[in-house]
PDB file of C-alpha atoms in Angstrom:
ATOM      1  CA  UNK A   1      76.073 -56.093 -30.109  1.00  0.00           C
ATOM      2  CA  UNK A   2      76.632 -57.199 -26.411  1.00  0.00           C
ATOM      3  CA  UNK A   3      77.619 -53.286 -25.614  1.00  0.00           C
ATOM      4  CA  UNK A   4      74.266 -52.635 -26.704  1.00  0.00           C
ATOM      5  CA  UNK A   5      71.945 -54.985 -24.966  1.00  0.00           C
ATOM      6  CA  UNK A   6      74.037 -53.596 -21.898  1.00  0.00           C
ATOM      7  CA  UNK A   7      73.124 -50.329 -22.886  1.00  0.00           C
ATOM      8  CA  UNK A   8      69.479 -51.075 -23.311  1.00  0.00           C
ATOM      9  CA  UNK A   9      69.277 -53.128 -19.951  1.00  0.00           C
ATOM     10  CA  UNK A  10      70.897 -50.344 -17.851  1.00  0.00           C
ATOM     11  CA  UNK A  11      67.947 -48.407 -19.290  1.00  0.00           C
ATOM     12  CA  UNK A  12      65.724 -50.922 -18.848  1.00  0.00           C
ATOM     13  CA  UNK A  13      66.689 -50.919 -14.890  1.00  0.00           C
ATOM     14  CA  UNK A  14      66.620 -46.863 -14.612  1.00  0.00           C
ATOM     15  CA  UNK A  15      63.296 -45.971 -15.662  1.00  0.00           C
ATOM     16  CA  UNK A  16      61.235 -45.909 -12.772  1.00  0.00           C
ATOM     17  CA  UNK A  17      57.252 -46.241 -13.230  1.00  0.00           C
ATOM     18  CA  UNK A  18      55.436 -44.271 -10.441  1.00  0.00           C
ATOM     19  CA  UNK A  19      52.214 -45.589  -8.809  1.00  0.00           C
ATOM     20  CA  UNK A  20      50.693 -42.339  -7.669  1.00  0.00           C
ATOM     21  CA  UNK A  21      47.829 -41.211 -10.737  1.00  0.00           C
ATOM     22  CA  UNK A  22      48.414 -37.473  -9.977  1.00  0.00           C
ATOM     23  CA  UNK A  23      51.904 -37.800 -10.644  1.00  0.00           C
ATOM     24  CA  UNK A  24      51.209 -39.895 -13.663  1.00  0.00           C
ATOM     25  CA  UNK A  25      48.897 -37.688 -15.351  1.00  0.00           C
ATOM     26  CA  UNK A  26      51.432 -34.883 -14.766  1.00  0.00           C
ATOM     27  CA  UNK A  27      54.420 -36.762 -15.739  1.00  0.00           C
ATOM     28  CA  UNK A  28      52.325 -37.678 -19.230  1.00  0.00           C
ATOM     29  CA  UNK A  29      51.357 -34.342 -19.993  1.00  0.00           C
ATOM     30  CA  UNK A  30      55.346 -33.182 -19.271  1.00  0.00           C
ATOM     31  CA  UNK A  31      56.459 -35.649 -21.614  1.00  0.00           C
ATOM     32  CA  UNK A  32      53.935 -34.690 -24.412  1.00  0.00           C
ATOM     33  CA  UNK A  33      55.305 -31.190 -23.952  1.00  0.00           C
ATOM     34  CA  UNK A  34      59.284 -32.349 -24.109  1.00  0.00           C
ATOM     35  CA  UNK A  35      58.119 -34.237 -27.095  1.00  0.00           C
ATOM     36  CA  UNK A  36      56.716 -31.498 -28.492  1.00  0.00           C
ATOM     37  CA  UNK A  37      59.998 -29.574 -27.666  1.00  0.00           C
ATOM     38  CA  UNK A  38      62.749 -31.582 -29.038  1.00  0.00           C
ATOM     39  CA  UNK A  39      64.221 -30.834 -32.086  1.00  0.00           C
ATOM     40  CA  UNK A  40      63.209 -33.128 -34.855  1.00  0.00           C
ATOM     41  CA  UNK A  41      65.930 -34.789 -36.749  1.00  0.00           C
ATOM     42  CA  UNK A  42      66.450 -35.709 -40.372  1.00  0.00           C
ATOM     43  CA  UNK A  43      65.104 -39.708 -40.886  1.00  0.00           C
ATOM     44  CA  UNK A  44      68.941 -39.980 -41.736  1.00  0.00           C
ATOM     45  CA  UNK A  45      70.051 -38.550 -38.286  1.00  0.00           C
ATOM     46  CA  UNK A  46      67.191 -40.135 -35.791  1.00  0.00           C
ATOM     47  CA  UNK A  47      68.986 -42.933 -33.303  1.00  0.00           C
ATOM     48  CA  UNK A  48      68.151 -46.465 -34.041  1.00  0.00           C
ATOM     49  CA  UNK A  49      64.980 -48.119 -32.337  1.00  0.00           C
ATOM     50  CA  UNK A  50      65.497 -50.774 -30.319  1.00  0.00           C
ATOM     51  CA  UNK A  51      62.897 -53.239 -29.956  1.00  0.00           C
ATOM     52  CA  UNK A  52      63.076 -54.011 -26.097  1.00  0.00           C
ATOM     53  CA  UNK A  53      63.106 -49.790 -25.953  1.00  0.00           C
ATOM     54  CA  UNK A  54      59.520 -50.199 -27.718  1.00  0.00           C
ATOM     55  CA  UNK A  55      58.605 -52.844 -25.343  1.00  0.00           C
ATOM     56  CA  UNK A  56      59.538 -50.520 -22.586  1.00  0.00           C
ATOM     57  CA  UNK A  57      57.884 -47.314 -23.869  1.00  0.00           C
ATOM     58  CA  UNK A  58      54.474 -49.516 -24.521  1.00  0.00           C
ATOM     59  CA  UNK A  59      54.874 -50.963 -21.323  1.00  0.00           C
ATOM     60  CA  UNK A  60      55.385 -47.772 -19.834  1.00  0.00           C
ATOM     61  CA  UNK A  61      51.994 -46.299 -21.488  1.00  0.00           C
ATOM     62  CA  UNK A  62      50.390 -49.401 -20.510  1.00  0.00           C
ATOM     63  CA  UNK A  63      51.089 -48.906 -16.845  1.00  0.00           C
ATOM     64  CA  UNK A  64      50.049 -44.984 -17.439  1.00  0.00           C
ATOM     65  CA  UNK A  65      46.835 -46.220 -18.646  1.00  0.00           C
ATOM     66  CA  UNK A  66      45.918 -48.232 -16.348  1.00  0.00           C
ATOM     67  CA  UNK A  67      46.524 -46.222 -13.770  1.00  0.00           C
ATOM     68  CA  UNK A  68      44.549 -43.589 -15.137  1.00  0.00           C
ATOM     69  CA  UNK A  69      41.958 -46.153 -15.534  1.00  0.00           C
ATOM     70  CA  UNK A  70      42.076 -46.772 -12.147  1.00  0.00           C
ATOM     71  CA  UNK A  71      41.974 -43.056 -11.042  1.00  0.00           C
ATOM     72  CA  UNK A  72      39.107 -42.541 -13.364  1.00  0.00           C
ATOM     73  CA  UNK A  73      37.323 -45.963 -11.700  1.00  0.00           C
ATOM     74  CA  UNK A  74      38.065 -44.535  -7.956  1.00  0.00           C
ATOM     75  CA  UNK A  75      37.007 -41.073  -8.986  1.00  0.00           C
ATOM     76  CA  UNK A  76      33.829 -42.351 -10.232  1.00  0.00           C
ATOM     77  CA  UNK A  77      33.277 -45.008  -7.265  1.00  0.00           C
ATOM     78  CA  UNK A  78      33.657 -41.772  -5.103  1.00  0.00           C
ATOM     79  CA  UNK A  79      30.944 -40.187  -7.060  1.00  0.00           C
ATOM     80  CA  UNK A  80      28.863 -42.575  -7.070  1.00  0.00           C
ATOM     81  CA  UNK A  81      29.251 -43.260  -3.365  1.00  0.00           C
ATOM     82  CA  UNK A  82      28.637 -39.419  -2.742  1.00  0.00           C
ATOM     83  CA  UNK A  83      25.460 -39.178  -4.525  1.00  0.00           C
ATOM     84  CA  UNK A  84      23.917 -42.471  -3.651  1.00  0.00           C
ATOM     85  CA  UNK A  85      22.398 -41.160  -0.651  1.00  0.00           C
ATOM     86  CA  UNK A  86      20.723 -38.481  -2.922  1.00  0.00           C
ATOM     87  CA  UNK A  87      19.492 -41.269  -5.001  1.00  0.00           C
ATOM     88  CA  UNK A  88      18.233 -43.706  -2.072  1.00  0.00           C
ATOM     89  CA  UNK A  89      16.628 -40.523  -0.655  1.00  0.00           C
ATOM     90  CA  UNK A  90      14.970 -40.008  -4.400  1.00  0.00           C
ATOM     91  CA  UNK A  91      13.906 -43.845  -3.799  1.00  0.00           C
ATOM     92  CA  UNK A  92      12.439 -43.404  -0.703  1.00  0.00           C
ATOM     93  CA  UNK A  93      10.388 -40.345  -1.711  1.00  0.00           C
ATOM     94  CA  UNK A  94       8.629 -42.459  -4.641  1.00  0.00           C
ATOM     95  CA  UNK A  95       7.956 -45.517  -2.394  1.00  0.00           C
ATOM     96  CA  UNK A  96       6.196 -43.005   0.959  1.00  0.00           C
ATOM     97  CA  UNK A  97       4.143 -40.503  -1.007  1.00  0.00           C
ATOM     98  CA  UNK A  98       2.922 -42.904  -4.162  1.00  0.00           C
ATOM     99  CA  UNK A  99       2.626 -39.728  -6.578  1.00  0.00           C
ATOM    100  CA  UNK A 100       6.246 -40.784  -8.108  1.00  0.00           C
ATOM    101  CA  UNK A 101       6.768 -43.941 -10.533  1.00  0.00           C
ATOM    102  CA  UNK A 102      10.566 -42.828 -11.133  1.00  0.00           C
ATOM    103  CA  UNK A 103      13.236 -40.502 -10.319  1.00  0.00           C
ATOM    104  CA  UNK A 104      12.716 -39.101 -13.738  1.00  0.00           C
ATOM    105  CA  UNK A 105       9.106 -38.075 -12.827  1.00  0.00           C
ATOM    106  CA  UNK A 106      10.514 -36.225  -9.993  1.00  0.00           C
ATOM    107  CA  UNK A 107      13.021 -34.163 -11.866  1.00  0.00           C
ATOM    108  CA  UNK A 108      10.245 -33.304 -14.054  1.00  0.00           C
ATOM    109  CA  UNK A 109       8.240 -32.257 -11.528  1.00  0.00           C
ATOM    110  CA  UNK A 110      11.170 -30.356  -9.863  1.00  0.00           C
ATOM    111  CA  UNK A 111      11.478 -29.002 -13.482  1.00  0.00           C
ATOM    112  CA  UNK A 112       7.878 -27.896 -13.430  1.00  0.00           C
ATOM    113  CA  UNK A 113       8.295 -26.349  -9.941  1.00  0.00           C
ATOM    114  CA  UNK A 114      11.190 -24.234 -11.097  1.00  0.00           C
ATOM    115  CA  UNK A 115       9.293 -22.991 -14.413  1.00  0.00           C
ATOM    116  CA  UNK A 116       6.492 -22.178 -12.001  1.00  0.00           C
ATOM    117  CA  UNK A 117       8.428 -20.177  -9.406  1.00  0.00           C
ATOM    118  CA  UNK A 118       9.607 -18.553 -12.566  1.00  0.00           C
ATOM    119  CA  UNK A 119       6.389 -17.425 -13.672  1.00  0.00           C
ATOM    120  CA  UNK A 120       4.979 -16.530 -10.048  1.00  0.00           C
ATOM    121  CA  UNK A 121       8.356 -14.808  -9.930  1.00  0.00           C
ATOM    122  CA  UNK A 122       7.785 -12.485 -12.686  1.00  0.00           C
ATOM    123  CA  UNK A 123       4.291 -11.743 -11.822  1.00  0.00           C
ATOM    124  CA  UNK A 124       5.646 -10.992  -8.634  1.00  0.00           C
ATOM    125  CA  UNK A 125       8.110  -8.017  -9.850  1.00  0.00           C
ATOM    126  CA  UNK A 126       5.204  -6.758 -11.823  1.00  0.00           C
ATOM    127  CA  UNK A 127       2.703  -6.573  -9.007  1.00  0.00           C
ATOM    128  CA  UNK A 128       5.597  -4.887  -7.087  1.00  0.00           C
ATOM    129  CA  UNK A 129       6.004  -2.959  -9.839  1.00  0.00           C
ATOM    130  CA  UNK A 130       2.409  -1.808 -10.178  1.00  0.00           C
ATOM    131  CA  UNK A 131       2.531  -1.583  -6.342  1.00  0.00           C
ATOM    132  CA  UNK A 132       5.179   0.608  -6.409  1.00  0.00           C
ATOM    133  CA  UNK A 133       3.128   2.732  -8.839  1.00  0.00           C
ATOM    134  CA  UNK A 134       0.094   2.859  -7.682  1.00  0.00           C
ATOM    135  CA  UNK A 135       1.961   3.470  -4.008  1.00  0.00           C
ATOM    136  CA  UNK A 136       3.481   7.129  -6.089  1.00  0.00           C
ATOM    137  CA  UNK A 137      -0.381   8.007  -7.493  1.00  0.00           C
ATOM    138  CA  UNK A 138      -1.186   7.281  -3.704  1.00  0.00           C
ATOM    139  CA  UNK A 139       1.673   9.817  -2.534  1.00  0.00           C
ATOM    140  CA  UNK A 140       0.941  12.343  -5.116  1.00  0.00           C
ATOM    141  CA  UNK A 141      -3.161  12.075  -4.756  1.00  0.00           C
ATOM    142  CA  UNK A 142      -2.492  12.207  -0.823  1.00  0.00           C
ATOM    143  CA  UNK A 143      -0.618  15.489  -1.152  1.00  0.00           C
ATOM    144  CA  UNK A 144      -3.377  16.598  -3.368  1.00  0.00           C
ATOM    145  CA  UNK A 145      -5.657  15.995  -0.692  1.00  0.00           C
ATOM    146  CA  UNK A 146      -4.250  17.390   1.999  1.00  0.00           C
ATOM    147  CA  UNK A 147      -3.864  20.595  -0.006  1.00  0.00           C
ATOM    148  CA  UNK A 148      -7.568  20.240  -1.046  1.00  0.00           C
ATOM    149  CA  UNK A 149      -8.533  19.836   2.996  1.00  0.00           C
ATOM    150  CA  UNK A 150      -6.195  22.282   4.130  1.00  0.00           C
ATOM    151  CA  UNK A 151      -8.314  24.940   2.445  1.00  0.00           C
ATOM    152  CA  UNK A 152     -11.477  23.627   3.014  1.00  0.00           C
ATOM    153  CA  UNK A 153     -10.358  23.939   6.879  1.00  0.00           C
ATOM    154  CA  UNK A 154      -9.526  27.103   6.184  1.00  0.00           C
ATOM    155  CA  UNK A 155     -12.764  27.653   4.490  1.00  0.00           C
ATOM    156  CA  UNK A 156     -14.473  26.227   7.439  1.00  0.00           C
ATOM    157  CA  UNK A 157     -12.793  28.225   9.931  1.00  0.00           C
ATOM    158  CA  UNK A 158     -14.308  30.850   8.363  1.00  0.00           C
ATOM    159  CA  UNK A 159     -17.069  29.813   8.025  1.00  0.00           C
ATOM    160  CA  UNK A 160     -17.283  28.860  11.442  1.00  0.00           C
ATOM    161  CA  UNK A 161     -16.305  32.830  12.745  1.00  0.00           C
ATOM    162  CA  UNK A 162     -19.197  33.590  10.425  1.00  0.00           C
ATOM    163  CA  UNK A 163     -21.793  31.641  12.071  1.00  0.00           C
ATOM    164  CA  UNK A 164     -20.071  32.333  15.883  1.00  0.00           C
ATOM    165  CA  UNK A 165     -21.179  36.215  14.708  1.00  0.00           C
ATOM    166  CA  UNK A 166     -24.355  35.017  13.237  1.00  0.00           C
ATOM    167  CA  UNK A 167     -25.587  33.564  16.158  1.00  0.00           C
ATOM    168  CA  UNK A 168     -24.313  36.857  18.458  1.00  0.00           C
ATOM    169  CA  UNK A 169     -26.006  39.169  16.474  1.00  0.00           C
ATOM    170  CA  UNK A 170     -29.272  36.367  16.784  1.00  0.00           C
ATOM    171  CA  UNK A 171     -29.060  35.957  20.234  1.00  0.00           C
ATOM    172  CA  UNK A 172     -29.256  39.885  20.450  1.00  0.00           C
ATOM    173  CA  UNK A 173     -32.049  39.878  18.197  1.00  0.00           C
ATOM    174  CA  UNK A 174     -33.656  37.725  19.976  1.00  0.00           C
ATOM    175  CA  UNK A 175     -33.577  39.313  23.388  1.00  0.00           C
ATOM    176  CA  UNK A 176     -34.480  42.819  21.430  1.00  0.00           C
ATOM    177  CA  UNK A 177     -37.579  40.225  19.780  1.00  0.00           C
ATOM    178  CA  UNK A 178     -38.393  38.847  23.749  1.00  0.00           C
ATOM    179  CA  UNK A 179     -38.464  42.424  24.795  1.00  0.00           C
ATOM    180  CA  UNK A 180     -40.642  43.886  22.033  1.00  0.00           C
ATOM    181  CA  UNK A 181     -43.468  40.616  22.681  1.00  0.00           C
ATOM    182  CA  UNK A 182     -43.125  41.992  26.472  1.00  0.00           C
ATOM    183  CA  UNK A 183     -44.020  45.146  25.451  1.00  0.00           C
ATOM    184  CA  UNK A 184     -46.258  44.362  22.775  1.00  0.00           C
ATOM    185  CA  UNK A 185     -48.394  41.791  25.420  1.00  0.00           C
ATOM    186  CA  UNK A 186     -47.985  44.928  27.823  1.00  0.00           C
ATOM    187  CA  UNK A 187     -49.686  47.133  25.311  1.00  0.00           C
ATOM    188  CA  UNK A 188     -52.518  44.684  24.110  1.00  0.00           C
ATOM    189  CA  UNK A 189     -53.451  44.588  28.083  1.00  0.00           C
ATOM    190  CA  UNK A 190     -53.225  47.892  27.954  1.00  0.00           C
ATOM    191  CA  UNK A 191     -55.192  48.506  24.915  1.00  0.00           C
ATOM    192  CA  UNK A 192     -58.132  45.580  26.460  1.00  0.00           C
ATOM    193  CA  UNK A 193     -58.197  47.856  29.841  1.00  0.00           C
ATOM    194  CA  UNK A 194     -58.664  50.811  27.442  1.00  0.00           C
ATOM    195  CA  UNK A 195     -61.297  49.263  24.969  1.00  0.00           C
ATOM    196  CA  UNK A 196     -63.185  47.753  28.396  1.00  0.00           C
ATOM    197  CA  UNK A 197     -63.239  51.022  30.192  1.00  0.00           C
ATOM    198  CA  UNK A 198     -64.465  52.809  26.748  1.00  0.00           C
ATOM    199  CA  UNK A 199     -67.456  49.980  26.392  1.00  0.00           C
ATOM    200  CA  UNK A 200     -68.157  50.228  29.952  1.00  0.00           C
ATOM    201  CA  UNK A 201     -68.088  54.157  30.023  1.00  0.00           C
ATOM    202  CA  UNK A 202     -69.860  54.147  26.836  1.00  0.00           C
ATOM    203  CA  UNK A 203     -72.506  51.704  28.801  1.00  0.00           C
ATOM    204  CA  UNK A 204     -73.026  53.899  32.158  1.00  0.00           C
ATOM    205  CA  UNK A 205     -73.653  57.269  29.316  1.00  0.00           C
ATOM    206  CA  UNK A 206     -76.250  55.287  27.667  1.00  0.00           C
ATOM    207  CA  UNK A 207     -77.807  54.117  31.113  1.00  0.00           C
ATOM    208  CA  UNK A 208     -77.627  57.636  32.566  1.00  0.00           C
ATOM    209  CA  UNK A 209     -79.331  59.051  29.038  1.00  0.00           C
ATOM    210  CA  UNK A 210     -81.660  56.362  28.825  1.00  0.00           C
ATOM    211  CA  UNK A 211     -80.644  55.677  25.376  1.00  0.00           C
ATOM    212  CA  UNK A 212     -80.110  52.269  24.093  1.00  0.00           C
ATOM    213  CA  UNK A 213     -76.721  50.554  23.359  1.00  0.00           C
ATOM    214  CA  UNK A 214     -76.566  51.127  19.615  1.00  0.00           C
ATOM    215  CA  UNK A 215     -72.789  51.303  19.000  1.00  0.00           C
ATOM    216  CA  UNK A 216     -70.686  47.816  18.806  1.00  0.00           C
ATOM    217  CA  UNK A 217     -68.898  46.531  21.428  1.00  0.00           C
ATOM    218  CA  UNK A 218     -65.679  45.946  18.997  1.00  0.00           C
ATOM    219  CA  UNK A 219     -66.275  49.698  17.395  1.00  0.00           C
ATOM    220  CA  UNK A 220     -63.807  51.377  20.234  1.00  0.00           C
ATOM    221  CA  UNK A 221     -63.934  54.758  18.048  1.00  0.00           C
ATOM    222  CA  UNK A 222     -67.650  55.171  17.713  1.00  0.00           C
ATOM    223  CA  UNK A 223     -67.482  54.551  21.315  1.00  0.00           C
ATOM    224  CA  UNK A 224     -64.606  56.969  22.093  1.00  0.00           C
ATOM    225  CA  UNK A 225     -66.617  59.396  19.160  1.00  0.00           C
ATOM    226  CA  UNK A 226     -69.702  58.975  21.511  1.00  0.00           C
ATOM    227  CA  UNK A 227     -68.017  59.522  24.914  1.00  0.00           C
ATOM    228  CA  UNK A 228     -66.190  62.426  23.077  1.00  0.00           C
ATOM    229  CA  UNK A 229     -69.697  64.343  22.307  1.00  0.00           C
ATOM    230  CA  UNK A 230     -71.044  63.614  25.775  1.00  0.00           C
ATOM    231  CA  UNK A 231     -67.912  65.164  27.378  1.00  0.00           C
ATOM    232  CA  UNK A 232     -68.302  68.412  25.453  1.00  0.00           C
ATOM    233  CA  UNK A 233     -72.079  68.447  26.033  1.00  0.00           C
ATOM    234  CA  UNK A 234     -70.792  68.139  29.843  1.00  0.00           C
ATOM    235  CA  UNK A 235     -68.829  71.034  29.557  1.00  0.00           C
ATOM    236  CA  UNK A 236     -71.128  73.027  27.872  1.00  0.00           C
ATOM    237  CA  UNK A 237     -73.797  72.193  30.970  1.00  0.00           C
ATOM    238  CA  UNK A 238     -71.141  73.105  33.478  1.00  0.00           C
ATOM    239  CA  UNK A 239     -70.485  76.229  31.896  1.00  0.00           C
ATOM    240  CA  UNK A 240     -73.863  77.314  31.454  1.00  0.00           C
ATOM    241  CA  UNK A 241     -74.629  76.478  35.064  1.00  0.00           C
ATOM    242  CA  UNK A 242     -71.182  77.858  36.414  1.00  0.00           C
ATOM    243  CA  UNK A 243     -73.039  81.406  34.716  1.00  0.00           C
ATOM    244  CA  UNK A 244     -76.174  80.692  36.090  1.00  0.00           C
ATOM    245  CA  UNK A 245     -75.105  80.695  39.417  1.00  0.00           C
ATOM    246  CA  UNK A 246     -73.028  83.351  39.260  1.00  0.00           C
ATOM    247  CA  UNK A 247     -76.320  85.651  38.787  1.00  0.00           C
TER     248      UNK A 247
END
């Protein structure tokens, strides 16, 4: 009995319980998986249990616990310190602009926001999307165009050659139409000298006859008919006088 208790207090004074969480947590999670690992005994063949080994072990956990308690406690502390300038920051918003009652009402907002940019987001890729569209009608409806204007320039240049060889061939016909009104206003001057010396020839005949002026002064051919007769009646005079003095 004594052999034992010395066996159970050498144990007692070589386990060694770290302070350190990290290790802890590891050295837990090793032992789980040696425990898992060791070959499981008959009831009949299992060693004894020894009480104070029990006290140890629980004491042992105990410690482990706590220490992860404390980890956890730190690890949350940290946390909390981290984020509390988020949430004095929140606090401050609500109290300056009035439009907040709660942090809550600000997340739901935020929420709101996000749904929103969402939305505007979508309607976004679908105007770009109709953009881009309408931007390839553009493109092929520009092309069409320019095909359309590049042959009614051609058309036009034609066009234009036609009219450069209208308006030669009207300026010619226009100096031939100048000329012919020079000659045409030549000939009516002509043609008044003619009809005044016929009306005053026919005049001086009448005179010389002592006939009155029957004929118009407008009727140039009863006139010229007139002067015609009195020129042969002339001739006929002179010819019969020309004989007469021959004798």
């Amino acid at each position: 009995m004594a052999t034992v208790q010395e066996e159970i207090k050498n144990f007692v004074q070589r386990a060694t319980i770290t302070t350190n969480s990290q290790e802890a947590v590891t050295e837990y999670f090793l032992s789980k998986q040696q425990d898992r690992n060791i070959k499981k005994y008959p009831e009949w063949d299992k060693p004894r249990v020894y009480p104070a080994l029990e006290v140890v072990r629980a004491h042992s956990e105990d410690i482990f616990f706590s220490c992860y308690m404390n980890d956890v406690r730190d690890r949350m502390r940290k946390h909390v310190a981290e984020y509390k300038k988020y949430q004095d920051y929140l606090d401050m918003v609500i109290i300056e602009t009035g439009e907040f009652n709660s942090i809550s009402e600000i997340f739901n907002r935020y929420e709101t926001l996000i749904e929103a940019r969402s939305i505007l987001s979508e309607h976004q890729d679908k105007n770009l999307e109709l953009l881009e569209e309408k931007g390839t009608e553009m493109h092929h409806m520009t092309e069409s165009k320019s095909q359309k204007i590049m042959t009614l320039n051609n058309k036009l240049a034609q066009l234009q050659a036609r009219r450069d060889r209208a308006e030669v061939q009207a300026r010619k016909w226009e100096t031939i139409v100048a000329e012919i009104k020079v000659i045409a206003a030549e000939k009516n001057l002509e043609h008044t000298q003619v009809k005044t010396c016929c009306w005053n020839l026919y005049q001086q005949i009448c005179k010389r006859k002592e006939i009155p002026v029957t004929v118009s002064k407008d009727d140039v051919e009863q006139q010229l008919d007139y002067i015609k007769r009195t020129i042969l009646e002339l001739k006929r005079i002179m010819k019969v006088a020309k004989k007469h003095a021959t004798k």
